[in-house]
Amino acid sequence: MRKSARIPAATYRLQLSARFRFADARSVVPYLDALGITDLYASPFMAARRGSTHGYDVTDPARLNPEIGTEAGLASLARSLGRRSMGLVADVVPNHMAASTENPWWRDVLEHGVASPFAGYFDIDWRPRRWELQNRVLLPILEDAYETVLRGGGIRLTVDKDGLHAVHHDARLPIAASTWTPLLEAAATLPGGRGPGAGGRVQYSAIRRIRALACRVEDFRRRLSLQPSTSRGVPAEARRLKATLWRLCARDGAARGRIDRAVRLFNGRRGDRPSFASLHRLLDEQHYRLTSWRRAGEEINYRRFFNIVDLVSLRIEDEAVFEARHALLAGLVRKGIVTGVRLDHVDGLFDPLGYLRRLRRRLGPAVPILVEKILIGDEAL
């Protein structure tokens, strides 16, 4: 693989996806070489939302998109190019990521709010003028008004190995562990199973375990109210509580039955307005607020890519964010796999020129950095 690079003379862009992977790109290299192409210009290939056809909805910049291929597959493509003195230009998205729970950084922010280690990674206004959004993220993902969707059964609780979630269509939103107490108390106090006999003892044991978990959750909630909002131990304690909940569900059938019944109770019954009160109160305790997509323009409190709600902008000017976003890319450049970089919408950044200078220092002097910039009117580049 070549250790040096030169300015691409003739590029050919390939749109990578689950239907056109690294191996497919390698198969067309001889054809591109015969055309006189000097560099293959690849669409973004970092991990993106499942089924993404474009790759700009990045979910994890530290991993390659598994739907496209592995690093071995990418290295094989680079070797095929290198044998023909051709380069590989990578399309890179420094401005935004997918506002999706497939994005582990975003999911962590939705679960832990300002206590998340990633709370500063995104351009979020944690102190907007609307008091109900203080330290919360507005999620304008509903197709109708919140109350309409809630009472129509459009938001449902589920429990699995990752804890409790509120599910709306393909959105799977985390329910903060510190807010589980009402549901666990409901599970423990459901009627049935307390009488004499083996069945009663089984139920009593299940109730005792559920109450023990509820006590741990409540203790966690109290400690959170006393600790600074940026407590580093919050995600770790939440993971322990989620593991305990799942062990309880997996190993104790009576406990799992009670928890499932409590979930069904919280999920309410269509046409029965009071039956959704518990779910509403639980959602009201989260670090996000669900609302209709129509409210996004006037109330959203995170910077988007243009007006696309499911693309959230990064604070790439922060050193930790910059490094997390570019570590894998820098490694691919260092190995000679990527020989050029094309930057998507650099004009959306806080300090474009400062960013480009930092990127040059991070990638070294030999790699060409190509910049996309939309010009408006008589604006100069």
mmCIF file with all atom_site columns, N, CA and C in Angstrom, residues 64-86:
data_model
loop_
_atom_site.group_PDB
_atom_site.id
_atom_site.type_symbol
_atom_site.label_atom_id
_atom_site.label_alt_id
_atom_site.label_comp_id
_atom_site.label_asym_id
_atom_site.label_entity_id
_atom_site.label_seq_id
_atom_site.pdbx_PDB_ins_code
_atom_site.Cartn_x
_atom_site.Cartn_y
_atom_site.Cartn_z
_atom_site.occupancy
_atom_site.B_iso_or_equiv
_atom_site.pdbx_formal_charge
_atom_site.auth_seq_id
_atom_site.auth_comp_id
_atom_site.auth_asym_id
_atom_site.auth_atom_id
_atom_site.pdbx_PDB_model_num
ATOM 1  N N  . LEU A 1 64 ? -16.304 0.717  11.145  1.00 0.00 ? 64 LEU A N  1
ATOM 2  C CA . LEU A 1 64 ? -16.744 0.665  9.755   1.00 0.00 ? 64 LEU A CA 1
ATOM 3  C C  . LEU A 1 64 ? -18.177 0.154  9.712   1.00 0.00 ? 64 LEU A C  1
ATOM 4  N N  . ASN A 1 65 ? -18.892 0.520  8.662   1.00 0.00 ? 65 ASN A N  1
ATOM 5  C CA . ASN A 1 65 ? -20.268 0.065  8.501   1.00 0.00 ? 65 ASN A CA 1
ATOM 6  C C  . ASN A 1 65 ? -20.260 -1.438 8.196   1.00 0.00 ? 65 ASN A C  1
ATOM 7  N N  . PRO A 1 66 ? -20.770 -2.283 9.103   1.00 0.00 ? 66 PRO A N  1
ATOM 8  C CA . PRO A 1 66 ? -20.720 -3.729 8.861   1.00 0.00 ? 66 PRO A CA 1
ATOM 9  C C  . PRO A 1 66 ? -21.525 -4.157 7.642   1.00 0.00 ? 66 PRO A C  1
ATOM 10 N N  . GLU A 1 67 ? -22.496 -3.336 7.220   1.00 0.00 ? 67 GLU A N  1
ATOM 11 C CA . GLU A 1 67 ? -23.270 -3.682 6.034   1.00 0.00 ? 67 GLU A CA 1
ATOM 12 C C  . GLU A 1 67 ? -22.436 -3.535 4.764   1.00 0.00 ? 67 GLU A C  1
ATOM 13 N N  . ILE A 1 68 ? -21.350 -2.748 4.856   1.00 0.00 ? 68 ILE A N  1
ATOM 14 C CA . ILE A 1 68 ? -20.498 -2.505 3.691   1.00 0.00 ? 68 ILE A CA 1
ATOM 15 C C  . ILE A 1 68 ? -19.311 -3.453 3.669   1.00 0.00 ? 68 ILE A C  1
ATOM 16 N N  . GLY A 1 69 ? -18.807 -3.797 4.854   1.00 0.00 ? 69 GLY A N  1
ATOM 17 C CA . GLY A 1 69 ? -17.675 -4.713 4.907   1.00 0.00 ? 69 GLY A CA 1
ATOM 18 C C  . GLY A 1 69 ? -16.813 -4.499 6.124   1.00 0.00 ? 69 GLY A C  1
ATOM 19 N N  . THR A 1 70 ? -15.697 -5.197 6.170   1.00 0.00 ? 70 THR A N  1
ATOM 20 C CA . THR A 1 70 ? -14.775 -5.164 7.297   1.00 0.00 ? 70 THR A CA 1
ATOM 21 C C  . THR A 1 70 ? -13.526 -4.369 6.925   1.00 0.00 ? 70 THR A C  1
ATOM 22 N N  . GLU A 1 71 ? -12.654 -4.149 7.919   1.00 0.00 ? 71 GLU A N  1
ATOM 23 C CA . GLU A 1 71 ? -11.406 -3.452 7.617   1.00 0.00 ? 71 GLU A CA 1
ATOM 24 C C  . GLU A 1 71 ? -10.530 -4.290 6.689   1.00 0.00 ? 71 GLU A C  1
ATOM 25 N N  . ALA A 1 72 ? -10.617 -5.615 6.821   1.00 0.00 ? 72 ALA A N  1
ATOM 26 C CA . ALA A 1 72 ? -9.862  -6.475 5.899   1.00 0.00 ? 72 ALA A CA 1
ATOM 27 C C  . ALA A 1 72 ? -10.361 -6.290 4.468   1.00 0.00 ? 72 ALA A C  1
ATOM 28 N N  . GLY A 1 73 ? -11.688 -6.159 4.312   1.00 0.00 ? 73 GLY A N  1
ATOM 29 C CA . GLY A 1 73 ? -12.245 -5.923 2.983   1.00 0.00 ? 73 GLY A CA 1
ATOM 30 C C  . GLY A 1 73 ? -11.840 -4.575 2.428   1.00 0.00 ? 73 GLY A C  1
ATOM 31 N N  . LEU A 1 74 ? -11.801 -3.568 3.299   1.00 0.00 ? 74 LEU A N  1
ATOM 32 C CA . LEU A 1 74 ? -11.376 -2.234 2.876   1.00 0.00 ? 74 LEU A CA 1
ATOM 33 C C  . LEU A 1 74 ? -9.896  -2.240 2.509   1.00 0.00 ? 74 LEU A C  1
ATOM 34 N N  . ALA A 1 75 ? -9.088  -2.929 3.310   1.00 0.00 ? 75 ALA A N  1
ATOM 35 C CA . ALA A 1 75 ? -7.656  -3.018 3.011   1.00 0.00 ? 75 ALA A CA 1
ATOM 36 C C  . ALA A 1 75 ? -7.418  -3.738 1.682   1.00 0.00 ? 75 ALA A C  1
ATOM 37 N N  . SER A 1 76 ? -8.218  -4.760 1.398   1.00 0.00 ? 76 SER A N  1
ATOM 38 C CA . SER A 1 76 ? -8.092  -5.479 0.134   1.00 0.00 ? 76 SER A CA 1
ATOM 39 C C  . SER A 1 76 ? -8.423  -4.559 -1.040  1.00 0.00 ? 76 SER A C  1
ATOM 40 N N  . LEU A 1 77 ? -9.455  -3.732 -0.877  1.00 0.00 ? 77 LEU A N  1
ATOM 41 C CA . LEU A 1 77 ? -9.794  -2.753 -1.913  1.00 0.00 ? 77 LEU A CA 1
ATOM 42 C C  . LEU A 1 77 ? -8.639  -1.780 -2.121  1.00 0.00 ? 77 LEU A C  1
ATOM 43 N N  . ALA A 1 78 ? -8.040  -1.310 -1.005  1.00 0.00 ? 78 ALA A N  1
ATOM 44 C CA . ALA A 1 78 ? -6.924  -0.363 -1.114  1.00 0.00 ? 78 ALA A CA 1
ATOM 45 C C  . ALA A 1 78 ? -5.730  -0.997 -1.816  1.00 0.00 ? 78 ALA A C  1
ATOM 46 N N  . ARG A 1 79 ? -5.472  -2.274 -1.532  1.00 0.00 ? 79 ARG A N  1
ATOM 47 C CA . ARG A 1 79 ? -4.350  -2.941 -2.214  1.00 0.00 ? 79 ARG A CA 1
ATOM 48 C C  . ARG A 1 79 ? -4.601  -3.057 -3.713  1.00 0.00 ? 79 ARG A C  1
ATOM 49 N N  . SER A 1 80 ? -5.850  -3.380 -4.072  1.00 0.00 ? 80 SER A N  1
ATOM 50 C CA . SER A 1 80 ? -6.191  -3.482 -5.490  1.00 0.00 ? 80 SER A CA 1
ATOM 51 C C  . SER A 1 80 ? -5.980  -2.142 -6.193  1.00 0.00 ? 80 SER A C  1
ATOM 52 N N  . LEU A 1 81 ? -6.352  -1.053 -5.505  1.00 0.00 ? 81 LEU A N  1
ATOM 53 C CA . LEU A 1 81 ? -6.127  0.278  -6.062  1.00 0.00 ? 81 LEU A CA 1
ATOM 54 C C  . LEU A 1 81 ? -4.638  0.594  -6.156  1.00 0.00 ? 81 LEU A C  1
ATOM 55 N N  . GLY A 1 82 ? -3.911  0.276  -5.067  1.00 0.00 ? 82 GLY A N  1
ATOM 56 C CA . GLY A 1 82 ? -2.488  0.596  -5.019  1.00 0.00 ? 82 GLY A CA 1
ATOM 57 C C  . GLY A 1 82 ? -1.692  -0.083 -6.110  1.00 0.00 ? 82 GLY A C  1
ATOM 58 N N  . ARG A 1 83 ? -2.066  -1.314 -6.464  1.00 0.00 ? 83 ARG A N  1
ATOM 59 C CA . ARG A 1 83 ? -1.339  -2.025 -7.530  1.00 0.00 ? 83 ARG A CA 1
ATOM 60 C C  . ARG A 1 83 ? -1.454  -1.308 -8.864  1.00 0.00 ? 83 ARG A C  1
ATOM 61 N N  . ARG A 1 84 ? -2.472  -0.448 -8.997  1.00 0.00 ? 84 ARG A N  1
ATOM 62 C CA . ARG A 1 84 ? -2.672  0.303  -10.241 1.00 0.00 ? 84 ARG A CA 1
ATOM 63 C C  . ARG A 1 84 ? -2.342  1.782  -10.047 1.00 0.00 ? 84 ARG A C  1
ATOM 64 N N  . SER A 1 85 ? -1.629  2.074  -8.968  1.00 0.00 ? 85 SER A N  1
ATOM 65 C CA . SER A 1 85 ? -1.253  3.455  -8.629  1.00 0.00 ? 85 SER A CA 1
ATOM 66 C C  . SER A 1 85 ? -2.473  4.360  -8.510  1.00 0.00 ? 85 SER A C  1
ATOM 67 N N  . MET A 1 86 ? -3.575  3.790  -8.000  1.00 0.00 ? 86 MET A N  1
ATOM 68 C CA . MET A 1 86 ? -4.802  4.547  -7.776  1.00 0.00 ? 86 MET A CA 1
ATOM 69 C C  . MET A 1 86 ? -4.976  4.786  -6.275  1.00 0.00 ? 86 MET A C  1
#
